[in-house]
PDB file of C-alpha atoms in Angstrom:
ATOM      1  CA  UNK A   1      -5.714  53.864  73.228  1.00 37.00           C
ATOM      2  CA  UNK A   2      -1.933  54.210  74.849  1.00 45.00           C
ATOM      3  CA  UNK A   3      -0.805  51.014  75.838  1.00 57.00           C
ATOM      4  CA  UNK A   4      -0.457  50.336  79.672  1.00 83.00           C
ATOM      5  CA  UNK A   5       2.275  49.567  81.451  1.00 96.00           C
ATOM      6  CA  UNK A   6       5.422  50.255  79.877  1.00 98.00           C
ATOM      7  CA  UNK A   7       7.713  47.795  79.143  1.00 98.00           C
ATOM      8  CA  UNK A   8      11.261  47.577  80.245  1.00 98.00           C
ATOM      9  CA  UNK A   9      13.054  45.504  78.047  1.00 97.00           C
ATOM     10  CA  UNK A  10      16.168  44.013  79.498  1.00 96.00           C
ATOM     11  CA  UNK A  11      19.900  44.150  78.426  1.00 96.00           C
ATOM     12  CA  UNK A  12      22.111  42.499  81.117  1.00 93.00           C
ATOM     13  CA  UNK A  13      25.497  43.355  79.647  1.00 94.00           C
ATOM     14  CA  UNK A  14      27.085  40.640  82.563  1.00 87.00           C
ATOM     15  CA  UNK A  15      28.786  37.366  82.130  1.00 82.00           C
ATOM     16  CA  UNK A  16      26.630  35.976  85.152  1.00 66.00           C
ATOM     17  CA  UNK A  17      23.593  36.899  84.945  1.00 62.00           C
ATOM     18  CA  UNK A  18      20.406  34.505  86.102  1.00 58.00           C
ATOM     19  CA  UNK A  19      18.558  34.657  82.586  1.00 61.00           C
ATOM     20  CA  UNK A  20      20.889  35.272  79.580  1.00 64.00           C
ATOM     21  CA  UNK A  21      24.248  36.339  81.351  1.00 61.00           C
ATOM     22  CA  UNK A  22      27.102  36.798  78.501  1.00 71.00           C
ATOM     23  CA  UNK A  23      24.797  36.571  75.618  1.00 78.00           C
ATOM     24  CA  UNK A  24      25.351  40.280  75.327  1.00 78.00           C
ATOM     25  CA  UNK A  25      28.424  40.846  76.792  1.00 82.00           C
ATOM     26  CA  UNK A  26      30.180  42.241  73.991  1.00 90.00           C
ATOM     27  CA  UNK A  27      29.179  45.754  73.578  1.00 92.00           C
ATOM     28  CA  UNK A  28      28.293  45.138  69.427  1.00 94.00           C
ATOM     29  CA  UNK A  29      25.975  42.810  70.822  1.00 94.00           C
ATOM     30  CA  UNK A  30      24.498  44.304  73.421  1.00 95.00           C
ATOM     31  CA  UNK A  31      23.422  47.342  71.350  1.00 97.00           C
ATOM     32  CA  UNK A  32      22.219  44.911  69.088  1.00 96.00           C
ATOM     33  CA  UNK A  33      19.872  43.246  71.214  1.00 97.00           C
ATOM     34  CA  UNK A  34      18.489  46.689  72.577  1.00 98.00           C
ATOM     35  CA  UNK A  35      17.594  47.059  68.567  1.00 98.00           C
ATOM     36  CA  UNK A  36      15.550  44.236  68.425  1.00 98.00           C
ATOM     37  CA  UNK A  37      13.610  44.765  72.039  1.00 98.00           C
ATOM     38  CA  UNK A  38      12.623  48.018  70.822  1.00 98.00           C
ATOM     39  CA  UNK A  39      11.540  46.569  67.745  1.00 98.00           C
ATOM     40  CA  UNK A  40       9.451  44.318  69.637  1.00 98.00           C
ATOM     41  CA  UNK A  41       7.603  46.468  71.371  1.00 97.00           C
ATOM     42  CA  UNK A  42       9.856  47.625  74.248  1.00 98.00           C
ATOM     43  CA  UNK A  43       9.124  51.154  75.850  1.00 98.00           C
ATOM     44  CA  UNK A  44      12.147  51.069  77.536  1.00 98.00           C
ATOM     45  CA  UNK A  45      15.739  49.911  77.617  1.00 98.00           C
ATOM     46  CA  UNK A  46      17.173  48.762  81.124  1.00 98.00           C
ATOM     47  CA  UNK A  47      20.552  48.401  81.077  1.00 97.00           C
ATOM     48  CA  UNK A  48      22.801  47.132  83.691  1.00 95.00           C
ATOM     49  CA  UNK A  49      26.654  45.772  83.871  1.00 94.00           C
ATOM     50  CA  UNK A  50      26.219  43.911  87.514  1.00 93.00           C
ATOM     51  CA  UNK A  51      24.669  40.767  88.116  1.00 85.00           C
ATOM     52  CA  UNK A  52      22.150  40.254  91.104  1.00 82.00           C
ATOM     53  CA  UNK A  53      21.044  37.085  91.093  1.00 77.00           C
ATOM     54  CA  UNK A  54      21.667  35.517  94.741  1.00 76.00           C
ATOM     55  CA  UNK A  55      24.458  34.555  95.140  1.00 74.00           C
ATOM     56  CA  UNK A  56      26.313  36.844  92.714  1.00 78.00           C
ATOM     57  CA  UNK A  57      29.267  39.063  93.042  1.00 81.00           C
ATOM     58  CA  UNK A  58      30.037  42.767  92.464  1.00 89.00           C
ATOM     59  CA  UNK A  59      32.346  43.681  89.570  1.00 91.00           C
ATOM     60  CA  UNK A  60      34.528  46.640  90.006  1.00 94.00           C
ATOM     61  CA  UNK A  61      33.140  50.002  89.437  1.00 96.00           C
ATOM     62  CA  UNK A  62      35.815  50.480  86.245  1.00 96.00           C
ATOM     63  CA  UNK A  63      34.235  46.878  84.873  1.00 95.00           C
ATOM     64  CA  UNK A  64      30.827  47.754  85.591  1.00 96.00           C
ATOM     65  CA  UNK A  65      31.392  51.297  83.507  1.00 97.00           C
ATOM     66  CA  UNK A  66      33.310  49.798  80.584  1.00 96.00           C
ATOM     67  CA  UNK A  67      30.378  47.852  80.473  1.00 95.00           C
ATOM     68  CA  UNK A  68      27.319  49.940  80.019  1.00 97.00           C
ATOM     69  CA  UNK A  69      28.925  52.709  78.808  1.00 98.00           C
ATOM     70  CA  UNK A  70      29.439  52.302  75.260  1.00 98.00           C
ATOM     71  CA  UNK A  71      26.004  50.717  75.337  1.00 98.00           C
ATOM     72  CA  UNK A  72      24.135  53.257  76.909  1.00 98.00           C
ATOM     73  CA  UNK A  73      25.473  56.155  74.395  1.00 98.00           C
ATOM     74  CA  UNK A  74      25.067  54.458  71.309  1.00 98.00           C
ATOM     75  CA  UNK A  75      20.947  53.036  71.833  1.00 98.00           C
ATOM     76  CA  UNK A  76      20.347  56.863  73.405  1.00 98.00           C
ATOM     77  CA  UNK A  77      21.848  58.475  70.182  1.00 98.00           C
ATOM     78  CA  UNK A  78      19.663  56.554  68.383  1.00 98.00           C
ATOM     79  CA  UNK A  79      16.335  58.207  70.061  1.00 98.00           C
ATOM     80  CA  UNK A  80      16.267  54.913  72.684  1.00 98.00           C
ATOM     81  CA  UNK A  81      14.701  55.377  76.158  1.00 98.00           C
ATOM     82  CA  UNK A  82      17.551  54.179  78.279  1.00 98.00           C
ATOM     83  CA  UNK A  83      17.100  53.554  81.795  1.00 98.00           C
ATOM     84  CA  UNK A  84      20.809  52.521  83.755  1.00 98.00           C
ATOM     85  CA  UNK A  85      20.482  49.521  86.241  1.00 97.00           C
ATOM     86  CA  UNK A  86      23.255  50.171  88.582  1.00 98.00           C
ATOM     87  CA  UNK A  87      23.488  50.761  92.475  1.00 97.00           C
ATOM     88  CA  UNK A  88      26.627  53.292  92.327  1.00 98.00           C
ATOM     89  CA  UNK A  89      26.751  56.857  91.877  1.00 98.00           C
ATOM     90  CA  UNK A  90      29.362  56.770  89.651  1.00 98.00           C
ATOM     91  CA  UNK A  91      28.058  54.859  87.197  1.00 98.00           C
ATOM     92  CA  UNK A  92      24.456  56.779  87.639  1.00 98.00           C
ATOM     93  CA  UNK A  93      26.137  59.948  86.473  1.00 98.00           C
ATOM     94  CA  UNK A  94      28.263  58.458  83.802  1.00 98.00           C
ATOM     95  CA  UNK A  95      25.507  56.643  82.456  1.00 98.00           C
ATOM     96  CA  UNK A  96      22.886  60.069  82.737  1.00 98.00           C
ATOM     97  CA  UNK A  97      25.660  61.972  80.664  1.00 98.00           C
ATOM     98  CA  UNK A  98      25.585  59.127  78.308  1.00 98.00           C
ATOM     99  CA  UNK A  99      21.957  59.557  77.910  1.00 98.00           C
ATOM    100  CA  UNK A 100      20.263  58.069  79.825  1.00 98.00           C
ATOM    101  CA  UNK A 101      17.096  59.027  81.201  1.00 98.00           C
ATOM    102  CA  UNK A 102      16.268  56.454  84.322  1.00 98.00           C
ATOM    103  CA  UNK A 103      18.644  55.299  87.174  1.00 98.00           C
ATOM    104  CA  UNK A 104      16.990  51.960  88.302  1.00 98.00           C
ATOM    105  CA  UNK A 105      18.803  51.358  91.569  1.00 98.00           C
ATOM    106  CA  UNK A 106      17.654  48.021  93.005  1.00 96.00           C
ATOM    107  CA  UNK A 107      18.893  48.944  96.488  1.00 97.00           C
ATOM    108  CA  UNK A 108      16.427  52.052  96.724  1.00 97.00           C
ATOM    109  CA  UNK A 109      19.762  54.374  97.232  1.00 98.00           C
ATOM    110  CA  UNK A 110      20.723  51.991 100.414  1.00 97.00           C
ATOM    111  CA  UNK A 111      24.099  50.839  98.919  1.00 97.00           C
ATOM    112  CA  UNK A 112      25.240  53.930  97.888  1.00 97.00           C
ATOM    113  CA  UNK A 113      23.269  56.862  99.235  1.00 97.00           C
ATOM    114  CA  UNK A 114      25.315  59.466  96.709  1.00 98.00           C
ATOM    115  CA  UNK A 115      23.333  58.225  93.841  1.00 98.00           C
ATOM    116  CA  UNK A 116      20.541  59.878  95.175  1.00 98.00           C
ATOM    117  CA  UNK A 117      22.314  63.182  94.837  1.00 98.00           C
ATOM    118  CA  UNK A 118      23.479  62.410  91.509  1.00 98.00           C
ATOM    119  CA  UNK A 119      19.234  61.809  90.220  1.00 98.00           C
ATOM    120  CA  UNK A 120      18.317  64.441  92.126  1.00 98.00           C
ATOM    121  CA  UNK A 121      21.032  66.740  90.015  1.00 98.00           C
ATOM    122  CA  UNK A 122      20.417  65.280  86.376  1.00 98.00           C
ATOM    123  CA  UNK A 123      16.513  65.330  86.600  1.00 98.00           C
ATOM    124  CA  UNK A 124      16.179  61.560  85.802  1.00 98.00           C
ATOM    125  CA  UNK A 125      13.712  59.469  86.572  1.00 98.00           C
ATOM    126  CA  UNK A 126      14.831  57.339  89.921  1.00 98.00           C
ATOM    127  CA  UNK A 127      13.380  53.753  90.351  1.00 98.00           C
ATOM    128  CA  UNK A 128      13.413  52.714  93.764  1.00 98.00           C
ATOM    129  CA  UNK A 129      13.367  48.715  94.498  1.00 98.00           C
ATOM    130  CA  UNK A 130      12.649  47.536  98.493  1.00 98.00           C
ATOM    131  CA  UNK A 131      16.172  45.445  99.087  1.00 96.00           C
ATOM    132  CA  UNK A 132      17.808  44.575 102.420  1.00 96.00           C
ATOM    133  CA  UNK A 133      21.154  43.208 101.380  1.00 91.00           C
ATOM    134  CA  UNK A 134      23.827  42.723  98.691  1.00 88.00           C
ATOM    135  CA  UNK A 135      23.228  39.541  96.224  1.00 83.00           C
ATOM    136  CA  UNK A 136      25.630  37.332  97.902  1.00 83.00           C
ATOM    137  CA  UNK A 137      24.173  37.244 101.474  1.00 87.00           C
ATOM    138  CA  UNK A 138      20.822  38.926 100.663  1.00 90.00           C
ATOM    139  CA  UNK A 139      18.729  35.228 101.376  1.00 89.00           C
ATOM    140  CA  UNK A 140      20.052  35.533 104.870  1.00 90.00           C
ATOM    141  CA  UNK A 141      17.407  38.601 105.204  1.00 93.00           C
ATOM    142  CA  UNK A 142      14.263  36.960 103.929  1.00 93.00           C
ATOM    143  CA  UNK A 143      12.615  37.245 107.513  1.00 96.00           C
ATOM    144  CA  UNK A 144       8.787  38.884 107.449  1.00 97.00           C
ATOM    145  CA  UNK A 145       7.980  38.159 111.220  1.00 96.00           C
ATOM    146  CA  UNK A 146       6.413  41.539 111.892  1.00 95.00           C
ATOM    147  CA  UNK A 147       2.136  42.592 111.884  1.00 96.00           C
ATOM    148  CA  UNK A 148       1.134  42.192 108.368  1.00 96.00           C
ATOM    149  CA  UNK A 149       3.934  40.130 107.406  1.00 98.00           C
ATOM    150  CA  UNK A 150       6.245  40.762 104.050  1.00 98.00           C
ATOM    151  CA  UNK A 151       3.040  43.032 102.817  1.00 98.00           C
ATOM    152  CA  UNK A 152       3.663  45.654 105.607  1.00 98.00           C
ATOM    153  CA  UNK A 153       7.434  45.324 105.681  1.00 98.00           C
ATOM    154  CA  UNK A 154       8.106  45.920 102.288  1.00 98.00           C
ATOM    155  CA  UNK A 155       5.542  48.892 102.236  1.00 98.00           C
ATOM    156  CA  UNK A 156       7.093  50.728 105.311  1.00 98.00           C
ATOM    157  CA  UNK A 157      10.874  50.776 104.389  1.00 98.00           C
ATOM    158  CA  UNK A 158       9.863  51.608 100.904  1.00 98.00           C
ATOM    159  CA  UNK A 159       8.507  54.698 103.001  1.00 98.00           C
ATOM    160  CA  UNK A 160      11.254  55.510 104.701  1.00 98.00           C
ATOM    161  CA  UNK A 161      12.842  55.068 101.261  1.00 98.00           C
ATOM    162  CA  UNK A 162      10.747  57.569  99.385  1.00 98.00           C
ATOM    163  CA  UNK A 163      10.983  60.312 102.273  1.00 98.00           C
ATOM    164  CA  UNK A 164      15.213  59.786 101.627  1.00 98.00           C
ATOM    165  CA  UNK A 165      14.724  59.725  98.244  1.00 98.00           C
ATOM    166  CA  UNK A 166      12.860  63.596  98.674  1.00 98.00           C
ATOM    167  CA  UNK A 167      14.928  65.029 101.034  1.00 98.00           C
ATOM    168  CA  UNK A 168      17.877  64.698  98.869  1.00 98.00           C
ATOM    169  CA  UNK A 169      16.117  66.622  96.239  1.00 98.00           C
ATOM    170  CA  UNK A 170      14.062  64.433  94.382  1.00 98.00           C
ATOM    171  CA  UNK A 171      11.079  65.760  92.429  1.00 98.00           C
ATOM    172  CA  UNK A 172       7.736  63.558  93.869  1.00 98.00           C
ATOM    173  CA  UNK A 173       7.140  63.407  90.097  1.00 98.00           C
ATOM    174  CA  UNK A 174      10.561  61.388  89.212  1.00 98.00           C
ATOM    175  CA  UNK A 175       9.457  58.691  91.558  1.00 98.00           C
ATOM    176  CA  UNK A 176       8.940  55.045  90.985  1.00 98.00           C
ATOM    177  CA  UNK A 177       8.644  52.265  93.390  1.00 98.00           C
ATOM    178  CA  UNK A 178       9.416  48.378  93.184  1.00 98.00           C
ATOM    179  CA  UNK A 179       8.678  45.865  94.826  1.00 98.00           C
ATOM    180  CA  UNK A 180      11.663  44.011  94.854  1.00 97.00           C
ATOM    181  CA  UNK A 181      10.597  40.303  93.742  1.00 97.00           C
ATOM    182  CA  UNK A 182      13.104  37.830  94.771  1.00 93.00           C
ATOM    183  CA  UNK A 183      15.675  39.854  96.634  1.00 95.00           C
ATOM    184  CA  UNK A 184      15.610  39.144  99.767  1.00 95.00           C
ATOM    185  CA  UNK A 185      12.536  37.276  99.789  1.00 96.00           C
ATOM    186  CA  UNK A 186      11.267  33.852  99.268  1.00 96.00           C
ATOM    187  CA  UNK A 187       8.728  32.152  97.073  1.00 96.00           C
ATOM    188  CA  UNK A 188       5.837  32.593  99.306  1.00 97.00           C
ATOM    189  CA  UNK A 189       7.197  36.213  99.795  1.00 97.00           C
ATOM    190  CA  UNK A 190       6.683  36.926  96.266  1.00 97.00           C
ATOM    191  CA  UNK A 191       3.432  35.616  95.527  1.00 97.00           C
ATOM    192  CA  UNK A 192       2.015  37.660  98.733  1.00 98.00           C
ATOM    193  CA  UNK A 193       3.042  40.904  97.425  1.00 98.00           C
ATOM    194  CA  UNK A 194       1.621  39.849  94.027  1.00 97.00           C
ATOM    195  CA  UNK A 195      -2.189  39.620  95.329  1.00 97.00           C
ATOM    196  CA  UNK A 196      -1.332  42.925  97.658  1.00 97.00           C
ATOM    197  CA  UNK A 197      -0.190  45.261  95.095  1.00 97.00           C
ATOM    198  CA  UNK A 198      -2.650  48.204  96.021  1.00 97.00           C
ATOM    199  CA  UNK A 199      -0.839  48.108  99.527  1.00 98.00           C
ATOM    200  CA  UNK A 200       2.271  49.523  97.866  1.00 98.00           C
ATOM    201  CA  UNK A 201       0.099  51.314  95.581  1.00 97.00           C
ATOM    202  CA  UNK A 202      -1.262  53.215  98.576  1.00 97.00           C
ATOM    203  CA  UNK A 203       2.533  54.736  99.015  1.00 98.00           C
ATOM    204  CA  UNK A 204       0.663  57.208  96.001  1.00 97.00           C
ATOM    205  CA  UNK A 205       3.838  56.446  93.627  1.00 98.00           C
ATOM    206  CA  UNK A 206       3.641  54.148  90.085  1.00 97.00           C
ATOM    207  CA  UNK A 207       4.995  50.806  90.412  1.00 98.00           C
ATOM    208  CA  UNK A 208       7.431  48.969  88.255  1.00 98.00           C
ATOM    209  CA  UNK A 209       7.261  45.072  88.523  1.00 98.00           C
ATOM    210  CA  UNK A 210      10.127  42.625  87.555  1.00 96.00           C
ATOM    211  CA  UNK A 211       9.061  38.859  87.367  1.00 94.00           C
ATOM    212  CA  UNK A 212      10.293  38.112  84.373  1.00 91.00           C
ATOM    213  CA  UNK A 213      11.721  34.314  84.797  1.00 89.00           C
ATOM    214  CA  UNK A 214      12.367  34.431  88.130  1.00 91.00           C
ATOM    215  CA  UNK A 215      12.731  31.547  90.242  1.00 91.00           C
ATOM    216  CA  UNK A 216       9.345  31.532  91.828  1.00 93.00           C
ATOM    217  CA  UNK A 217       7.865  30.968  88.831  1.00 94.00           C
ATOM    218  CA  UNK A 218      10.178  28.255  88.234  1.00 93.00           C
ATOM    219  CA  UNK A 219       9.328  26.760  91.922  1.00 94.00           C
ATOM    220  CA  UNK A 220       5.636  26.965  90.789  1.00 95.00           C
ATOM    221  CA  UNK A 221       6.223  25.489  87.818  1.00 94.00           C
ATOM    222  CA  UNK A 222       8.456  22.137  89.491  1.00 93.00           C
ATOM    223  CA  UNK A 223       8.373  18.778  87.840  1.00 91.00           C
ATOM    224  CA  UNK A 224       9.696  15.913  89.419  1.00 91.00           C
ATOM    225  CA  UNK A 225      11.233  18.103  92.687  1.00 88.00           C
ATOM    226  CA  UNK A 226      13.464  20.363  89.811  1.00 93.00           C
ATOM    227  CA  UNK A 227      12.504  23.905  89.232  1.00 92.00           C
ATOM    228  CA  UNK A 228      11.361  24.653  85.408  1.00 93.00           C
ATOM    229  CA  UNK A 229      14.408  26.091  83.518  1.00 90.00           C
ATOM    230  CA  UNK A 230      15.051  29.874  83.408  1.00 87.00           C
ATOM    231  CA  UNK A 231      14.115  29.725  79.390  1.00 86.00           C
ATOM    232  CA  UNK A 232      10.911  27.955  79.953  1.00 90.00           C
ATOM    233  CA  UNK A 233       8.988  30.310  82.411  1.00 92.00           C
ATOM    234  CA  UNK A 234       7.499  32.600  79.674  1.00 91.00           C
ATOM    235  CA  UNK A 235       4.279  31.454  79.679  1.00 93.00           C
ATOM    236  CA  UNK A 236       3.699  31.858  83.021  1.00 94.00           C
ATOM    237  CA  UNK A 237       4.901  35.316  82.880  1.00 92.00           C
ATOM    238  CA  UNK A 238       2.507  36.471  80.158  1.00 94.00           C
ATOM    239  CA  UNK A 239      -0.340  34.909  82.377  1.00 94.00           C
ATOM    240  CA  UNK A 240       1.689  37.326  84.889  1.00 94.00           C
ATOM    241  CA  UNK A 241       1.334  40.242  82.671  1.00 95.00           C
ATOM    242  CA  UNK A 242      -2.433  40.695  82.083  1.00 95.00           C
ATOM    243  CA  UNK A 243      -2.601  40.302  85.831  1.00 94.00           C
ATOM    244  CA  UNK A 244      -0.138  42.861  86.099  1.00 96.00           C
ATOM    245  CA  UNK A 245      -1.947  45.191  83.770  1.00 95.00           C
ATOM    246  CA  UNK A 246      -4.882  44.893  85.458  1.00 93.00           C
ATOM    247  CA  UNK A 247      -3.481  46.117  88.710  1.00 94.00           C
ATOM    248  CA  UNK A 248      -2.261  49.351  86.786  1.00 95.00           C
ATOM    249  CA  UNK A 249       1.197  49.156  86.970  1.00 97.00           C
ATOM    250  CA  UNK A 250       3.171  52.069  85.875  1.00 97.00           C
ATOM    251  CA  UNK A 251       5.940  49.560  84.224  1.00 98.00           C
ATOM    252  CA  UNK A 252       6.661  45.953  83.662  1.00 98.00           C
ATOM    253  CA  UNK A 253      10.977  44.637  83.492  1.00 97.00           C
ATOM    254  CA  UNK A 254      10.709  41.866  80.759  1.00 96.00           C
ATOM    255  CA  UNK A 255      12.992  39.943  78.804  1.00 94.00           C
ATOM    256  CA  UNK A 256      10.573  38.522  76.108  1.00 95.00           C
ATOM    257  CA  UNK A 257       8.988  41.950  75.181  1.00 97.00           C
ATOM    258  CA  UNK A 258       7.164  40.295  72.298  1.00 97.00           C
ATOM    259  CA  UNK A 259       5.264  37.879  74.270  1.00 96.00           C
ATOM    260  CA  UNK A 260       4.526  40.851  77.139  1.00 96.00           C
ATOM    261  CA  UNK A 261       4.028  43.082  74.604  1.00 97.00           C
ATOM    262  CA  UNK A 262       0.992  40.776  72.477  1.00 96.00           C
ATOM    263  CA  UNK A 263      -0.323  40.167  75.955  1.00 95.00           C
ATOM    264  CA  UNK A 264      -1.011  43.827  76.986  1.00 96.00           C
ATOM    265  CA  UNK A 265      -2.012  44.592  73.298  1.00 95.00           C
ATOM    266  CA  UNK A 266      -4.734  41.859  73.949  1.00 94.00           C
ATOM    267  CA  UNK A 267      -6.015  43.453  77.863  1.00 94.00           C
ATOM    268  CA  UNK A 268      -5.827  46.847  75.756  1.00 93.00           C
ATOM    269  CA  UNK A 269      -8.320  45.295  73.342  1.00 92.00           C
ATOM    270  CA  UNK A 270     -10.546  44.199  75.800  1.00 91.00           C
ATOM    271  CA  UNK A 271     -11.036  47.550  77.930  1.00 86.00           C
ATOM    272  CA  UNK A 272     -11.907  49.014  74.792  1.00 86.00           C
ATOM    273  CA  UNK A 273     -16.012  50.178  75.080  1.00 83.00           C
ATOM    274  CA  UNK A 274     -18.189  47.996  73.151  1.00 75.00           C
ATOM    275  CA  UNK A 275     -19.107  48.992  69.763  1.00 68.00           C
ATOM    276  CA  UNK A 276     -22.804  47.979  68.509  1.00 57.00           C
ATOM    277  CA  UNK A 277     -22.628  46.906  64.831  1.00 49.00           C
TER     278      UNK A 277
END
């Protein structure tokens, strides 16, 4: 039976970012590293040239380019599926000529609305992630106040996100909604929209999830008042993943496709019907 959800295998090609930033910097070793996530398992090849951890700042559209670029063209001309994580227009239409097939826009076409133009033109599939502000300032917008809380909120401006996201000339059928863990939210943020997944699901679009080592899991995971390191949250996340799976996400954004990838292959076993000997 077909595996379920796709995996997103990431390829930050950033100095800075949260997880592995500058490990792949170098486009060689970027490409490189796409190689061996495929090889693991990965559906899917996210790459993105800007760091958004919190705090983080925005390299210039020129860096950003020179960065995914070269990347992007040579895992697509070797039969890759290459999604582009990237907020600008610019770099959405540079990348879709390059091959790519997915603009992943973690500001849901709220940064720059042209890029919504530019998916709507190329036919690409256009991942839209709930976000309120920029990386730098963005924890200064983790307020949930309002009737049902960060549940509600995120579900109605990813709403008024989707109906955007058609009127420029989106097909319904290119659409793909995320939650947004982490940006813009806190801890107890994250974990809510976790155990209320069908909420967004009721929006009637798939849903890609990225957990993948972030720093709720390392809050969750504290010894001694310190968060767990970044590069030992993995197990959690596979625990993550068969949850995950078993909400029927469209897609999952992971850095250690092997360990995602033996964890769905396990949940895929286990749907299967029983057989009597």
């Amino acid at each position: 039976m077909p595996r379920s959800p796709l995996l997103m295998g990431v390829v930050n090609v950033t100095p800075d970012s949260f997880s592995d930033g500058g490990r792949w910097l170098e486009p060689e070793a970027a490409v490189r590293h796409g190689r061996e996530l495929l090889a693991a398992g990965a559906d899917i090849l996210d790459i993105g040239g800007e760091s958004t951890r919190p705090g983080a700042t925005r390299p210039l559209v020129g860096e950003e380019l020179g960065r995914v670029i070269p990347v992007i063209s040579a895992l697509a001309a070797e039969g890759a599926v290459v999604s582009v994580d990237t907020m600008r227009a610019e770099v959405a239409e540079a990348a879709v000529g390059a091959g790519a097939t997915i603009v992943n826009d973690v500001s849901g076409g709220l940064a720059d609305p042209g890029i919504l133009d530019v998916v709507a033109a190329s036919g690409a599939t256009y991942v839209a992630m709930h976000w309120r502000a920029h990386a730098d300032h963005m924890r200064d917008f983790a307020v949930y106040d309002g009737p049902g809380g960060v549940v509600a909120a995120v579900r109605d401006e990813l709403a008024v996100r989707v109906d955007a996201i058609l009127a420029a000339g989106v097909a319904p059928a290119k659409i793909v909604l995320d939650p947004g863990l982490g940006f813009a939210k806190r801890p107890e943020h994250n974990w809510e929209l976790l155990r209320h997944l069908d909420v967004l699901q009721g929006l009637g679009r798939p849903l890609l999830v990225g957990a993948s080592r972030k720093s709720f899991l390392g809050s969750l995971l504290a010894s001694g008042g310190a968060a767990r390191p970044v590069g030992e949250r993995e197990h959690a996340n596979t625990a993550l993943t068969v949850h995950l799976a078993q909400q029927g996400v469209w897609g999952l954004r992971v850095h250690d496709v092997r360990a995602a990838s033996d964890a769905l292959q396990v949940v895929a076993r286990l749907s299967e019907p029983t057989t009597e000997e």
